[in-house]
CSV table of C-alpha atoms in Angstrom, one decimal:
chain,number,residue,atom,x,y,z
A,1,UNK,CA,0.0,0.0,0.0
A,2,UNK,CA,1.5,3.3,-1.1
A,3,UNK,CA,1.0,6.5,0.9
A,4,UNK,CA,-1.2,9.2,-0.6
A,5,UNK,CA,0.1,12.3,-2.5
A,6,UNK,CA,-0.3,15.2,0.0
A,7,UNK,CA,-1.7,18.2,-1.7
A,8,UNK,CA,-1.5,21.2,0.4
A,9,UNK,CA,-3.3,24.4,-0.7
A,10,UNK,CA,-4.8,27.6,0.5
A,11,UNK,CA,-8.2,28.3,-0.9
A,12,UNK,CA,-7.1,32.0,-1.5
A,13,UNK,CA,-4.2,30.8,-3.6
A,14,UNK,CA,-4.9,31.1,-7.4
A,15,UNK,CA,-1.8,28.8,-8.3
A,16,UNK,CA,-3.4,26.3,-5.9
A,17,UNK,CA,-6.6,26.5,-8.0
A,18,UNK,CA,-4.5,25.7,-11.2
A,19,UNK,CA,-2.9,22.8,-9.6
A,20,UNK,CA,-6.2,21.5,-8.2
A,21,UNK,CA,-7.4,21.1,-11.7
A,22,UNK,CA,-4.7,18.5,-12.5
A,23,UNK,CA,-3.5,16.8,-9.2
A,24,UNK,CA,-6.1,14.2,-9.3
A,25,UNK,CA,-5.4,13.2,-12.8
A,26,UNK,CA,-1.8,12.8,-11.9
A,27,UNK,CA,-2.6,10.6,-8.9
A,28,UNK,CA,-4.9,8.5,-11.0
A,29,UNK,CA,-2.1,8.0,-13.7
A,30,UNK,CA,0.1,6.4,-11.0
A,31,UNK,CA,-2.7,4.7,-9.0
A,32,UNK,CA,-2.1,6.9,-6.1
A,33,UNK,CA,-4.7,8.6,-3.8
A,34,UNK,CA,-4.4,12.3,-3.4
A,35,UNK,CA,-5.1,13.7,0.0
A,36,UNK,CA,-6.4,17.3,-0.3
A,37,UNK,CA,-5.1,19.4,2.7
A,38,UNK,CA,-6.5,23.0,2.7
A,39,UNK,CA,-4.5,25.1,5.1
A,40,UNK,CA,-3.9,28.8,6.0
A,41,UNK,CA,-0.9,30.4,4.2
A,42,UNK,CA,-1.3,33.5,6.3
A,43,UNK,CA,-0.1,31.5,9.4
A,44,UNK,CA,3.0,30.4,7.4
A,45,UNK,CA,3.6,33.9,6.0
A,46,UNK,CA,4.3,35.2,9.7
A,47,UNK,CA,7.3,32.7,9.6
A,48,UNK,CA,8.6,33.5,6.1
A,49,UNK,CA,7.9,37.1,6.1
A,50,UNK,CA,6.1,36.7,2.7
A,51,UNK,CA,3.3,38.9,1.6
A,52,UNK,CA,0.2,38.0,-0.5
A,53,UNK,CA,1.5,37.7,-4.1
A,54,UNK,CA,-0.7,40.1,-5.8
A,55,UNK,CA,0.2,42.8,-3.2
A,56,UNK,CA,3.8,42.7,-4.1
A,57,UNK,CA,5.0,45.6,-6.3
A,58,UNK,CA,6.0,44.4,-9.9
A,59,UNK,CA,5.5,40.7,-9.0
A,60,UNK,CA,1.7,41.4,-8.3
A,61,UNK,CA,1.3,42.9,-11.8
A,62,UNK,CA,3.2,40.0,-13.3
A,63,UNK,CA,1.0,37.5,-11.6
A,64,UNK,CA,-2.2,39.3,-12.8
A,65,UNK,CA,-1.0,38.5,-16.3
A,66,UNK,CA,0.5,35.1,-15.7
A,67,UNK,CA,-2.5,33.7,-14.0
A,68,UNK,CA,-5.1,34.1,-16.7
A,69,UNK,CA,-2.4,33.2,-19.3
A,70,UNK,CA,-1.8,30.0,-17.3
A,71,UNK,CA,-5.5,29.3,-17.0
A,72,UNK,CA,-6.0,29.8,-20.7
A,73,UNK,CA,-3.2,27.3,-21.5
A,74,UNK,CA,-5.0,24.8,-19.4
A,75,UNK,CA,-8.4,25.8,-21.0
A,76,UNK,CA,-10.0,26.5,-17.7
A,77,UNK,CA,-11.9,29.5,-16.6
A,78,UNK,CA,-10.2,32.2,-14.4
A,79,UNK,CA,-11.5,35.1,-12.6
A,80,UNK,CA,-9.8,37.0,-9.7
A,81,UNK,CA,-12.6,37.2,-7.0
A,82,UNK,CA,-13.2,40.5,-5.2
A,83,UNK,CA,-12.1,41.0,-2.5
A,84,UNK,CA,-8.7,39.4,-3.0
A,85,UNK,CA,-6.9,38.0,-1.1
A,86,UNK,CA,-9.7,36.7,1.1
A,87,UNK,CA,-10.0,34.7,4.4
A,88,UNK,CA,-10.2,31.1,3.7
A,89,UNK,CA,-10.9,29.9,7.2
A,90,UNK,CA,-14.6,29.0,6.7
A,91,UNK,CA,-13.8,27.3,3.5
A,92,UNK,CA,-11.1,25.2,5.1
A,93,UNK,CA,-13.2,24.3,8.1
A,94,UNK,CA,-16.3,23.3,6.0
A,95,UNK,CA,-14.0,21.1,3.9
A,96,UNK,CA,-12.5,19.3,6.8
A,97,UNK,CA,-15.9,18.9,8.4
A,98,UNK,CA,-17.3,17.2,5.3
A,99,UNK,CA,-14.1,15.2,4.7
A,100,UNK,CA,-14.3,13.6,8.1
A,101,UNK,CA,-17.7,12.4,7.4
A,102,UNK,CA,-17.0,11.3,3.8
A,103,UNK,CA,-13.5,11.7,2.3
A,104,UNK,CA,-15.1,12.0,-1.3
A,105,UNK,CA,-17.6,14.6,-0.3
A,106,UNK,CA,-14.8,16.7,1.3
A,107,UNK,CA,-12.8,16.6,-1.9
A,108,UNK,CA,-15.9,17.4,-4.0
A,109,UNK,CA,-16.4,20.4,-1.6
A,110,UNK,CA,-12.8,21.6,-2.0
A,111,UNK,CA,-13.2,21.6,-5.8
A,112,UNK,CA,-16.6,23.2,-5.8
A,113,UNK,CA,-15.2,26.0,-3.5
A,114,UNK,CA,-12.1,26.6,-5.8
A,115,UNK,CA,-14.4,26.6,-8.7
A,116,UNK,CA,-16.7,29.2,-7.1
A,117,UNK,CA,-13.8,31.4,-6.2
A,118,UNK,CA,-11.6,31.4,-9.3
A,119,UNK,CA,-13.9,29.9,-11.9
A,120,UNK,CA,-16.9,32.3,-11.0
A,121,UNK,CA,-15.3,35.0,-8.9
A,122,UNK,CA,-17.6,34.3,-5.8
A,123,UNK,CA,-16.6,35.5,-2.4
A,124,UNK,CA,-15.9,32.2,-0.7
A,125,UNK,CA,-14.3,34.2,2.2
A,126,UNK,CA,-17.9,34.7,3.3
A,127,UNK,CA,-19.2,31.8,5.4
A,128,UNK,CA,-22.6,32.2,3.8
A,129,UNK,CA,-21.1,31.6,0.4
A,130,UNK,CA,-19.4,28.6,1.7
A,131,UNK,CA,-22.8,27.3,2.9
A,132,UNK,CA,-24.3,28.1,-0.5
A,133,UNK,CA,-21.6,26.1,-2.3
A,134,UNK,CA,-22.2,23.2,0.1
A,135,UNK,CA,-26.0,23.4,-0.5
A,136,UNK,CA,-25.2,23.2,-4.3
A,137,UNK,CA,-23.7,19.8,-3.6
A,138,UNK,CA,-26.7,18.6,-1.6
A,139,UNK,CA,-25.6,19.5,1.9
A,140,UNK,CA,-27.6,21.4,4.4
A,141,UNK,CA,-26.2,24.9,4.4
A,142,UNK,CA,-27.4,25.8,7.9
A,143,UNK,CA,-25.5,22.5,9.2
A,144,UNK,CA,-22.3,23.8,7.4
A,145,UNK,CA,-22.7,27.3,9.1
A,146,UNK,CA,-23.1,25.8,12.5
A,147,UNK,CA,-20.4,23.2,12.0
A,148,UNK,CA,-17.7,25.8,11.1
A,149,UNK,CA,-18.3,27.5,14.5
A,150,UNK,CA,-17.7,24.5,16.6
A,151,UNK,CA,-14.6,24.1,18.7
A,152,UNK,CA,-14.0,20.7,17.2
A,153,UNK,CA,-13.9,21.9,13.7
A,154,UNK,CA,-11.9,24.9,14.5
A,155,UNK,CA,-9.4,22.6,16.4
A,156,UNK,CA,-9.4,20.3,13.4
A,157,UNK,CA,-8.1,23.0,11.1
A,158,UNK,CA,-5.7,24.3,13.6
A,159,UNK,CA,-4.0,21.0,13.9
A,160,UNK,CA,-3.8,20.7,10.1
A,161,UNK,CA,-2.1,24.1,9.8
A,162,UNK,CA,0.2,23.0,12.7
A,163,UNK,CA,1.2,20.0,10.8
A,164,UNK,CA,1.7,21.8,7.6
A,165,UNK,CA,4.1,24.2,9.2
A,166,UNK,CA,5.9,21.4,10.9
A,167,UNK,CA,6.3,19.7,7.5
A,168,UNK,CA,7.8,22.9,6.2
A,169,UNK,CA,4.9,23.8,4.0
A,170,UNK,CA,5.4,27.4,3.2
A,171,UNK,CA,3.5,28.0,-0.1
A,172,UNK,CA,0.6,27.0,-2.1
A,173,UNK,CA,0.4,24.6,-3.8
A,174,UNK,CA,2.8,22.4,-2.0
A,175,UNK,CA,2.9,18.7,-2.8
A,176,UNK,CA,4.6,16.0,-0.9
A,177,UNK,CA,5.3,12.6,-2.7
A,178,UNK,CA,6.8,10.0,-0.4
A,179,UNK,CA,8.4,12.6,1.8
A,180,UNK,CA,9.7,14.7,-1.2
A,181,UNK,CA,8.4,18.2,-1.3
A,182,UNK,CA,7.4,20.1,-4.5
A,183,UNK,CA,6.4,23.8,-4.2
A,184,UNK,CA,4.3,25.4,-6.8
A,185,UNK,CA,2.0,24.8,-9.8
A,186,UNK,CA,5.2,24.8,-11.9
A,187,UNK,CA,6.4,21.5,-10.3
A,188,UNK,CA,3.6,19.3,-11.3
A,189,UNK,CA,5.7,17.9,-14.2
A,190,UNK,CA,8.4,17.1,-11.6
A,191,UNK,CA,5.7,15.4,-9.4
A,192,UNK,CA,4.7,13.2,-12.3
A,193,UNK,CA,8.3,12.4,-13.2
A,194,UNK,CA,9.0,11.6,-9.5
A,195,UNK,CA,6.1,9.2,-9.2
A,196,UNK,CA,7.1,7.7,-12.5
A,197,UNK,CA,10.8,7.2,-11.6
A,198,UNK,CA,10.7,7.0,-7.9
A,199,UNK,CA,13.2,9.9,-7.7
A,200,UNK,CA,16.3,11.0,-9.3
T,1,UNK,CA,13.4,40.3,-38.9
T,2,UNK,CA,12.1,39.2,-35.6
T,3,UNK,CA,13.3,40.8,-32.3
T,4,UNK,CA,15.6,38.8,-30.1
T,5,UNK,CA,14.4,36.8,-27.0
T,6,UNK,CA,15.5,39.0,-23.9
T,7,UNK,CA,17.0,36.8,-21.3
T,8,UNK,CA,17.5,38.7,-18.0
T,9,UNK,CA,19.3,37.2,-15.3
T,10,UNK,CA,21.6,37.8,-12.2
T,11,UNK,CA,24.8,35.9,-12.0
T,12,UNK,CA,24.0,35.2,-8.4
T,13,UNK,CA,20.7,33.5,-9.3
T,14,UNK,CA,20.9,29.7,-9.3
T,15,UNK,CA,17.7,29.4,-11.2
T,16,UNK,CA,19.1,31.8,-13.8
T,17,UNK,CA,22.0,29.3,-14.1
T,18,UNK,CA,19.5,26.5,-14.8
T,19,UNK,CA,17.7,28.6,-17.4
T,20,UNK,CA,21.0,29.6,-19.0
T,21,UNK,CA,21.7,25.9,-19.9
T,22,UNK,CA,18.6,25.9,-22.1
T,23,UNK,CA,17.7,29.3,-23.4
T,24,UNK,CA,19.9,29.3,-26.5
T,25,UNK,CA,18.7,25.9,-27.5
T,26,UNK,CA,15.1,27.2,-27.3
T,27,UNK,CA,16.0,30.3,-29.4
T,28,UNK,CA,17.8,27.9,-31.9
T,29,UNK,CA,14.6,25.8,-32.3
T,30,UNK,CA,12.6,28.8,-33.4
T,31,UNK,CA,15.4,30.6,-35.3
T,32,UNK,CA,15.6,33.5,-32.7
T,33,UNK,CA,18.4,35.3,-31.4
T,34,UNK,CA,18.8,35.4,-27.6
T,35,UNK,CA,19.9,38.6,-25.9
T,36,UNK,CA,21.7,37.8,-22.7
T,37,UNK,CA,21.1,40.6,-20.2
T,38,UNK,CA,22.8,40.2,-16.9
T,39,UNK,CA,21.5,42.7,-14.2
T,40,UNK,CA,21.4,43.4,-10.5
T,41,UNK,CA,18.6,41.7,-8.9
T,42,UNK,CA,19.5,43.5,-5.5
T,43,UNK,CA,18.5,46.8,-7.0
T,44,UNK,CA,15.0,45.4,-7.8
T,45,UNK,CA,14.6,43.9,-4.5
T,46,UNK,CA,14.7,47.4,-3.1
T,47,UNK,CA,11.4,47.9,-4.8
T,48,UNK,CA,9.8,44.6,-4.3
T,49,UNK,CA,11.0,44.1,-0.7
T,50,UNK,CA,12.2,40.6,-1.7
T,51,UNK,CA,15.1,39.0,0.0
T,52,UNK,CA,17.7,36.6,-1.4
T,53,UNK,CA,15.9,33.3,-1.9
T,54,UNK,CA,18.2,31.1,0.2
T,55,UNK,CA,18.0,33.4,3.2
T,56,UNK,CA,14.2,33.1,3.6
T,57,UNK,CA,13.0,30.8,6.4
T,58,UNK,CA,11.5,27.4,5.0
T,59,UNK,CA,11.7,28.8,1.4
T,60,UNK,CA,15.5,28.7,1.6
T,61,UNK,CA,15.7,25.1,2.9
T,62,UNK,CA,13.3,24.1,0.1
T,63,UNK,CA,15.4,25.7,-2.6
T,64,UNK,CA,18.6,24.1,-1.3
T,65,UNK,CA,16.8,20.8,-2.1
T,66,UNK,CA,14.9,22.0,-5.3
T,67,UNK,CA,18.1,23.4,-6.9
T,68,UNK,CA,20.3,20.3,-7.0
T,69,UNK,CA,17.2,18.1,-7.8
T,70,UNK,CA,16.4,20.4,-10.8
T,71,UNK,CA,20.1,20.3,-12.0
T,72,UNK,CA,20.1,16.5,-11.7
T,73,UNK,CA,17.0,16.3,-13.8
T,74,UNK,CA,18.8,18.3,-16.5
T,75,UNK,CA,22.0,16.4,-15.9
T,76,UNK,CA,24.2,19.3,-15.3
T,77,UNK,CA,26.6,19.9,-12.4
T,78,UNK,CA,25.3,22.1,-9.5
T,79,UNK,CA,27.3,23.6,-6.5
T,80,UNK,CA,26.3,26.3,-4.3
T,81,UNK,CA,29.3,28.7,-4.2
T,82,UNK,CA,30.6,30.1,-1.0
T,83,UNK,CA,29.9,32.9,-0.2
T,84,UNK,CA,26.3,33.0,-1.3
T,85,UNK,CA,24.7,35.1,-2.4
T,86,UNK,CA,27.6,37.1,-4.0
T,87,UNK,CA,28.0,40.4,-5.5
T,88,UNK,CA,27.6,40.0,-9.3
T,89,UNK,CA,28.7,43.5,-10.2
T,90,UNK,CA,32.1,42.6,-11.7
T,91,UNK,CA,30.7,39.7,-13.5
T,92,UNK,CA,27.9,41.9,-15.1
T,93,UNK,CA,30.4,44.5,-16.1
T,94,UNK,CA,32.9,42.3,-17.5
T,95,UNK,CA,30.2,40.6,-19.6
T,96,UNK,CA,28.9,43.8,-21.0
T,97,UNK,CA,32.4,45.1,-21.7
T,98,UNK,CA,33.2,42.0,-23.7
T,99,UNK,CA,29.8,41.9,-25.3
T,100,UNK,CA,30.2,45.5,-26.7
T,101,UNK,CA,33.3,44.5,-28.5
T,102,UNK,CA,32.0,41.1,-29.7
T,103,UNK,CA,28.4,39.8,-28.9
T,104,UNK,CA,29.4,36.2,-29.0
T,105,UNK,CA,32.4,36.6,-26.8
T,106,UNK,CA,30.2,38.4,-24.3
T,107,UNK,CA,27.7,35.5,-24.4
T,108,UNK,CA,30.6,33.0,-24.0
T,109,UNK,CA,31.8,34.9,-21.0
T,110,UNK,CA,28.4,34.9,-19.3
T,111,UNK,CA,28.1,31.1,-19.8
T,112,UNK,CA,31.7,30.6,-18.5
T,113,UNK,CA,31.0,32.7,-15.4
T,114,UNK,CA,27.7,30.8,-14.6
T,115,UNK,CA,29.5,27.5,-15.1
T,116,UNK,CA,32.4,28.8,-12.8
T,117,UNK,CA,29.8,29.8,-10.0
T,118,UNK,CA,27.3,27.1,-10.0
T,119,UNK,CA,29.1,24.2,-11.9
T,120,UNK,CA,32.4,24.6,-10.0
T,121,UNK,CA,31.5,26.7,-7.0
T,122,UNK,CA,34.0,29.4,-7.7
T,123,UNK,CA,33.6,32.9,-6.1
T,124,UNK,CA,32.9,34.9,-9.1
T,125,UNK,CA,31.8,37.9,-6.8
T,126,UNK,CA,35.7,38.5,-6.7
T,127,UNK,CA,36.7,40.6,-9.7
T,128,UNK,CA,40.0,38.6,-9.6
T,129,UNK,CA,38.1,35.4,-10.3
T,130,UNK,CA,36.0,37.1,-13.0
T,131,UNK,CA,39.5,38.0,-14.7
T,132,UNK,CA,40.6,34.4,-14.4
T,133,UNK,CA,37.4,33.2,-16.1
T,134,UNK,CA,38.0,35.7,-18.8
T,135,UNK,CA,41.7,34.6,-19.1
T,136,UNK,CA,40.4,31.1,-19.5
T,137,UNK,CA,38.5,32.2,-22.7
T,138,UNK,CA,41.7,33.9,-24.0
T,139,UNK,CA,41.1,37.3,-22.9
T,140,UNK,CA,43.7,39.5,-21.0
T,141,UNK,CA,42.7,39.2,-17.4
T,142,UNK,CA,44.5,42.6,-16.5
T,143,UNK,CA,42.4,44.3,-19.3
T,144,UNK,CA,39.2,43.0,-17.8
T,145,UNK,CA,40.2,44.1,-14.2
T,146,UNK,CA,40.9,47.6,-15.5
T,147,UNK,CA,37.7,47.6,-17.7
T,148,UNK,CA,35.3,46.9,-14.9
T,149,UNK,CA,36.5,50.0,-13.1
T,150,UNK,CA,36.0,52.5,-15.9
T,151,UNK,CA,33.1,54.9,-15.7
T,152,UNK,CA,31.9,53.9,-19.2
T,153,UNK,CA,31.5,50.2,-18.2
T,154,UNK,CA,30.0,51.1,-14.8
T,155,UNK,CA,27.6,53.5,-16.6
T,156,UNK,CA,26.8,50.7,-19.2
T,157,UNK,CA,25.6,48.3,-16.4
T,158,UNK,CA,23.7,51.0,-14.6
T,159,UNK,CA,21.7,51.8,-17.8
T,160,UNK,CA,20.9,48.0,-18.3
T,161,UNK,CA,19.7,47.8,-14.7
T,162,UNK,CA,17.5,51.0,-15.2
T,163,UNK,CA,16.1,49.4,-18.4
T,164,UNK,CA,15.4,46.1,-16.5
T,165,UNK,CA,13.6,47.9,-13.8
T,166,UNK,CA,11.6,50.1,-16.3
T,167,UNK,CA,10.5,46.9,-18.0
T,168,UNK,CA,9.3,45.4,-14.8
T,169,UNK,CA,11.9,42.7,-14.5
T,170,UNK,CA,11.8,41.8,-10.9
T,171,UNK,CA,13.3,38.3,-10.8
T,172,UNK,CA,15.8,36.0,-12.3
T,173,UNK,CA,15.6,34.5,-14.8
T,174,UNK,CA,13.0,36.8,-16.5
T,175,UNK,CA,12.4,36.3,-20.2
T,176,UNK,CA,10.7,38.6,-22.6
T,177,UNK,CA,9.4,37.3,-25.9
T,178,UNK,CA,7.9,39.9,-28.2
T,179,UNK,CA,6.9,42.0,-25.3
T,180,UNK,CA,5.4,39.1,-23.3
T,181,UNK,CA,7.1,38.5,-19.9
T,182,UNK,CA,7.9,35.0,-18.3
T,183,UNK,CA,9.3,34.9,-14.9
T,184,UNK,CA,11.3,31.9,-13.7
T,185,UNK,CA,13.0,28.8,-14.8
T,186,UNK,CA,9.7,27.1,-14.6
T,187,UNK,CA,8.3,29.1,-17.5
T,188,UNK,CA,10.7,27.9,-20.2
T,189,UNK,CA,8.1,25.5,-21.5
T,190,UNK,CA,5.7,28.4,-21.8
T,191,UNK,CA,8.4,30.4,-23.6
T,192,UNK,CA,8.7,27.6,-26.1
T,193,UNK,CA,4.9,27.3,-26.5
T,194,UNK,CA,4.7,31.0,-26.9
T,195,UNK,CA,7.4,31.1,-29.6
T,196,UNK,CA,5.7,28.2,-31.3
T,197,UNK,CA,2.1,29.5,-31.2
T,198,UNK,CA,2.6,33.3,-31.2
T,199,UNK,CA,0.6,33.5,-28.0
T,200,UNK,CA,-2.6,32.3,-26.6
């Protein structure tokens, strides 16, 4: 039994959105599960001193060009939601809450949230929008709104973020294959090659 | 007559070194000249607030792993020189000085300097090492040492750095194809695709 590919991402990370369109397909190609692990990049930024990408002079302008260009290359929709960046706490909590009841439902929720944010420009920083997205998948929106405020779910996310930081996850997307870390949407080809070759 | 591919890099940038192994081959494949444009990333960092990559917590550790891994994938040598990062002023000036006398000699010098730094771990921050590298290509080392101290050559580099900043070049490598910017070693595939397709 092989261990799953760990796919760390922040819901507010547009490059995470791009990677999210491809990571399951990569796992499938090598018969490997993909564990989707939303976390809060802002917590890590306190350690690295990094700032949200689009707020950085010059680099932000470039990203506003590179992101839609990269999305066009993948032939997927891309909209930068307003406000941006946004708080992804409710989205993370809702995903883990669903995931703990049904792994596939949790993954479907993560995909739907990413699509709502960067495919449709919806404000998933708002817990009410998170509940709407959940309702669109057949869940009870009110249950979701209640769940994300429980100490258990808050604590669940906190533990995931702590684990991510302990593993050295400092960016989004961040993918770990058998202990080997790959940072960035641009490393997906390396991820595939690593899975294929077992490393080099 | 098509315009050249502009290849901006800092001699102290290890990802620039990786890109430097491939950019001429890419140009050749599309019958395009590549203009090598060393510049000083430190000047740009004052605008973006960026820090040298390897000094950043977590990210630095990752890069120390990703760099040799990326070099192994390309089957090229990789050593991180000491000290690192280093001042690349003398290397830049020597390259432009040679380039203005003979474009191909300048490009050969840039390649030799990058190989000395990241292929062999030599301290090309030291003007004497720059002169040695030039001597290895058949140039007079004493001439190089003298040239990099002239106001003309100092000014030549200053103008290049100003132009780079004005063009929005904020990282290394940074490649411009017909006005379209691509940042990072990871965008070389996009560069090829852009040259092939004329954009998307």
